[in-house]
PDB file of C-alpha atoms in Angstrom:
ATOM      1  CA  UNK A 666      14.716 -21.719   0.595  1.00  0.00           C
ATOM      2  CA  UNK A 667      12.217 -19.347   2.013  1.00  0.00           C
ATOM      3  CA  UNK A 668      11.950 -19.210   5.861  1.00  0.00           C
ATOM      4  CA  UNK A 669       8.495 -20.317   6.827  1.00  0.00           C
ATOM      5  CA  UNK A 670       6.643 -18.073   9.381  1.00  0.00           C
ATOM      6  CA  UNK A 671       3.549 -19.381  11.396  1.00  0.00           C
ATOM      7  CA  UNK A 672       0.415 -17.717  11.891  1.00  0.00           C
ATOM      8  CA  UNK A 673      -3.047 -18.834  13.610  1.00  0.00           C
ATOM      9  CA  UNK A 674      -5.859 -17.290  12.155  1.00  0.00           C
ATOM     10  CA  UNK A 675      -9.017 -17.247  14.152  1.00  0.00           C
ATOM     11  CA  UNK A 676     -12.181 -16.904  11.854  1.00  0.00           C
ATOM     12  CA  UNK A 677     -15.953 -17.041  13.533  1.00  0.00           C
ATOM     13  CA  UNK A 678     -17.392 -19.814  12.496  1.00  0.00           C
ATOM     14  CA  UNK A 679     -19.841 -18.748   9.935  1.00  0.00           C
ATOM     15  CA  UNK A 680     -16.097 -17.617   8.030  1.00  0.00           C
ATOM     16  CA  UNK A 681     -14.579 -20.545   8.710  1.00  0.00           C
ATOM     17  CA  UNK A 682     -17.197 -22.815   7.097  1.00  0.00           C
ATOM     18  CA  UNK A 683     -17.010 -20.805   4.418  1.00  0.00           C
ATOM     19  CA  UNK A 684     -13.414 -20.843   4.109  1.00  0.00           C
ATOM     20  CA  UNK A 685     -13.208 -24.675   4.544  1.00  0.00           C
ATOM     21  CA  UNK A 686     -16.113 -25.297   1.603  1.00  0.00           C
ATOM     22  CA  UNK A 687     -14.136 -22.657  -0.875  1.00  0.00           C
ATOM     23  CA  UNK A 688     -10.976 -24.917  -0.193  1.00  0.00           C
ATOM     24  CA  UNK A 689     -12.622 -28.008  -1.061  1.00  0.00           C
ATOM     25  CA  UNK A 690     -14.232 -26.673  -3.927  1.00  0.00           C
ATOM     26  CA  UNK A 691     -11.217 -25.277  -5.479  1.00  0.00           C
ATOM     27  CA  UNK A 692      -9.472 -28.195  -4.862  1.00  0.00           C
ATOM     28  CA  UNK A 693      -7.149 -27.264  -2.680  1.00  0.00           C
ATOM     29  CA  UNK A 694      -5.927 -29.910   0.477  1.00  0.00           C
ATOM     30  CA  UNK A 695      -6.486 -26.994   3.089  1.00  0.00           C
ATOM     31  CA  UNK A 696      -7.825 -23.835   4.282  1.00  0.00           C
ATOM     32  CA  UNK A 697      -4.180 -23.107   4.369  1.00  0.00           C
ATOM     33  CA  UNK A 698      -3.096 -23.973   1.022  1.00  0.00           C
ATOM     34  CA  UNK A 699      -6.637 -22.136  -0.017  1.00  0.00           C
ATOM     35  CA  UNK A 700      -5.613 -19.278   1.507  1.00  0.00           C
ATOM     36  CA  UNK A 701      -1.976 -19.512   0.134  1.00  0.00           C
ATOM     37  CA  UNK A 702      -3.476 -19.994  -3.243  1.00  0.00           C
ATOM     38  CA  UNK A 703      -5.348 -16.844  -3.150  1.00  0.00           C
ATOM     39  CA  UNK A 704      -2.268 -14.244  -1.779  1.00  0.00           C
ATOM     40  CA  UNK A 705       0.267 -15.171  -4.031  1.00  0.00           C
ATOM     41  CA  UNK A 706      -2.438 -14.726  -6.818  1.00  0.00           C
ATOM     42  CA  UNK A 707      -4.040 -11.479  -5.834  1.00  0.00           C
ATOM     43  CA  UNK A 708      -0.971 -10.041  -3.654  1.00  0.00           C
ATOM     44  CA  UNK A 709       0.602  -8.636  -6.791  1.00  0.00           C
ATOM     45  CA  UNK A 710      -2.444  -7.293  -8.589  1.00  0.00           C
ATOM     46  CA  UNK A 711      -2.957  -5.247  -4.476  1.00  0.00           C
ATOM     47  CA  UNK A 712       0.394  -4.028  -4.523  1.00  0.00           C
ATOM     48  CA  UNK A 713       0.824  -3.336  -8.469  1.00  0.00           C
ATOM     49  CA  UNK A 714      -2.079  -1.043  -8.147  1.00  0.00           C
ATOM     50  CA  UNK A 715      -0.648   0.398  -5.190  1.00  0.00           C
ATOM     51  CA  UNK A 716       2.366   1.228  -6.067  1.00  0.00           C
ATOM     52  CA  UNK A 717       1.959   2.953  -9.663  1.00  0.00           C
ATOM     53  CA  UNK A 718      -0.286   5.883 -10.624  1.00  0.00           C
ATOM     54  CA  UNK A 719      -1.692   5.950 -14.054  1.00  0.00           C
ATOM     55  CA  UNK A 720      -2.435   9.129 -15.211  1.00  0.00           C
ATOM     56  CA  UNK A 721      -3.957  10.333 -18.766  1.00  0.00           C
ATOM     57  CA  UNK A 722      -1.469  12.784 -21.120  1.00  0.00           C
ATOM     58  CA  UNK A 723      -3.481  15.502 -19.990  1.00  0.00           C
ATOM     59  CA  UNK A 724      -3.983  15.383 -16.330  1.00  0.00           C
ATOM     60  CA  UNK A 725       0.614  14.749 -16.583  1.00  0.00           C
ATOM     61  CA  UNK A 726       0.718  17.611 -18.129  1.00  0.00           C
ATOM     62  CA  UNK A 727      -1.129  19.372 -15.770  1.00  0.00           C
ATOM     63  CA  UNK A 728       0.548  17.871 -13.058  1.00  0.00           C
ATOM     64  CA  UNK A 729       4.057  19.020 -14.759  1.00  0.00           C
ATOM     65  CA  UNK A 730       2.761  22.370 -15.120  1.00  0.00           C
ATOM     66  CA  UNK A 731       1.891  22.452 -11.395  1.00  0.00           C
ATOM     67  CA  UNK A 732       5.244  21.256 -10.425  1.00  0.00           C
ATOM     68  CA  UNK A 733       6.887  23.923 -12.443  1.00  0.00           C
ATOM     69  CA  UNK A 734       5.102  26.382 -10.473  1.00  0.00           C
ATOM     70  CA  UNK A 735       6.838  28.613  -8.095  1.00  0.00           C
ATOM     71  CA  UNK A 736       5.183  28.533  -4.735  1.00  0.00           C
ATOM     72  CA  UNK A 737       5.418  30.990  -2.096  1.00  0.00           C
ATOM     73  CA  UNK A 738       5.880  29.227   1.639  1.00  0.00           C
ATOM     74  CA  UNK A 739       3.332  30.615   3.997  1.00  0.00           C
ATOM     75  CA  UNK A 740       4.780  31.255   7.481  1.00  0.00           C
ATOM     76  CA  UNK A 741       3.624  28.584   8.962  1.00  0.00           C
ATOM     77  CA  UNK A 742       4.936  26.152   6.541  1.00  0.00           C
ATOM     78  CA  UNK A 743       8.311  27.658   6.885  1.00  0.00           C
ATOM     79  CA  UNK A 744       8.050  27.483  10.745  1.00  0.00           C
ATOM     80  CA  UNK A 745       6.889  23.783  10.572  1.00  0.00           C
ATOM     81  CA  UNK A 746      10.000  23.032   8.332  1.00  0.00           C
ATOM     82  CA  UNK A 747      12.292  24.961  10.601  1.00  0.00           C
ATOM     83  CA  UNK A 748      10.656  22.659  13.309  1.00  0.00           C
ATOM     84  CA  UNK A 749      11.799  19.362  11.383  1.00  0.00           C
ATOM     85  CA  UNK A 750      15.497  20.932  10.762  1.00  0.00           C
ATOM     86  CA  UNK A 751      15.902  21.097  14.368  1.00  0.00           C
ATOM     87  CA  UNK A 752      14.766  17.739  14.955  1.00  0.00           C
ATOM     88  CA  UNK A 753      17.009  16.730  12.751  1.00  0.00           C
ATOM     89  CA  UNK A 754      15.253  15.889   9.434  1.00  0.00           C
ATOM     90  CA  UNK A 755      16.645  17.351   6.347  1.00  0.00           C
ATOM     91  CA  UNK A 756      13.977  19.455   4.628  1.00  0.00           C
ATOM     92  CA  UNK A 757      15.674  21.435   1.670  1.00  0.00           C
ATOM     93  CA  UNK A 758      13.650  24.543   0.394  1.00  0.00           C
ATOM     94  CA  UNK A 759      13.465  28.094   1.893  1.00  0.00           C
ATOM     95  CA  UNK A 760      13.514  28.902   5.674  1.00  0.00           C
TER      96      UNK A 760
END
């Protein structure tokens, strides 16, 4: 069983109107239950689209060929990862 977390909203009340006539219409009981209805429906779409990068054959390819690139570290790049090393972060590459 999921824990169940409360949170007020607070809407102007131009939103909240709005809100409460989309409920109705969609037949939900509740601004709540409205509101419920609509994250677990569009949630994963938001995060799906966030979390993945489609890229076409070409521009993979390109980005392949970038990573296979060998990259010289400016100084100040090498200074900022000595600066993380000594903070305590593990940055592998040159120094």
């Amino acid at each position: 069983m999921s824990k169940v977390i409360r949170y007020e909203m607070q809407w102007d009340a131009e939103t909240h109107a709005l809100a409460e006539r989309a409920a109705a219409a969609s037949g939900q009981g509740s601004i709540k239950a409205y509101v419920t209805q609509l994250v677990r429906q569009h949630a994963p779409e938001v995060l799906h689209a966030h979390q993945s990068i489609e890229l076409s054959n070409a521009r993979f390819d390109a980005f392949c060929q970038a990573c296979d690139q060998s990259w010289t570290l400016s100084a100040k790049l090498r200074a900022a990862a000595r600066t993380l090393d000594d903070e305590g972060l593990d940055v592998h590459g040159e120094s």
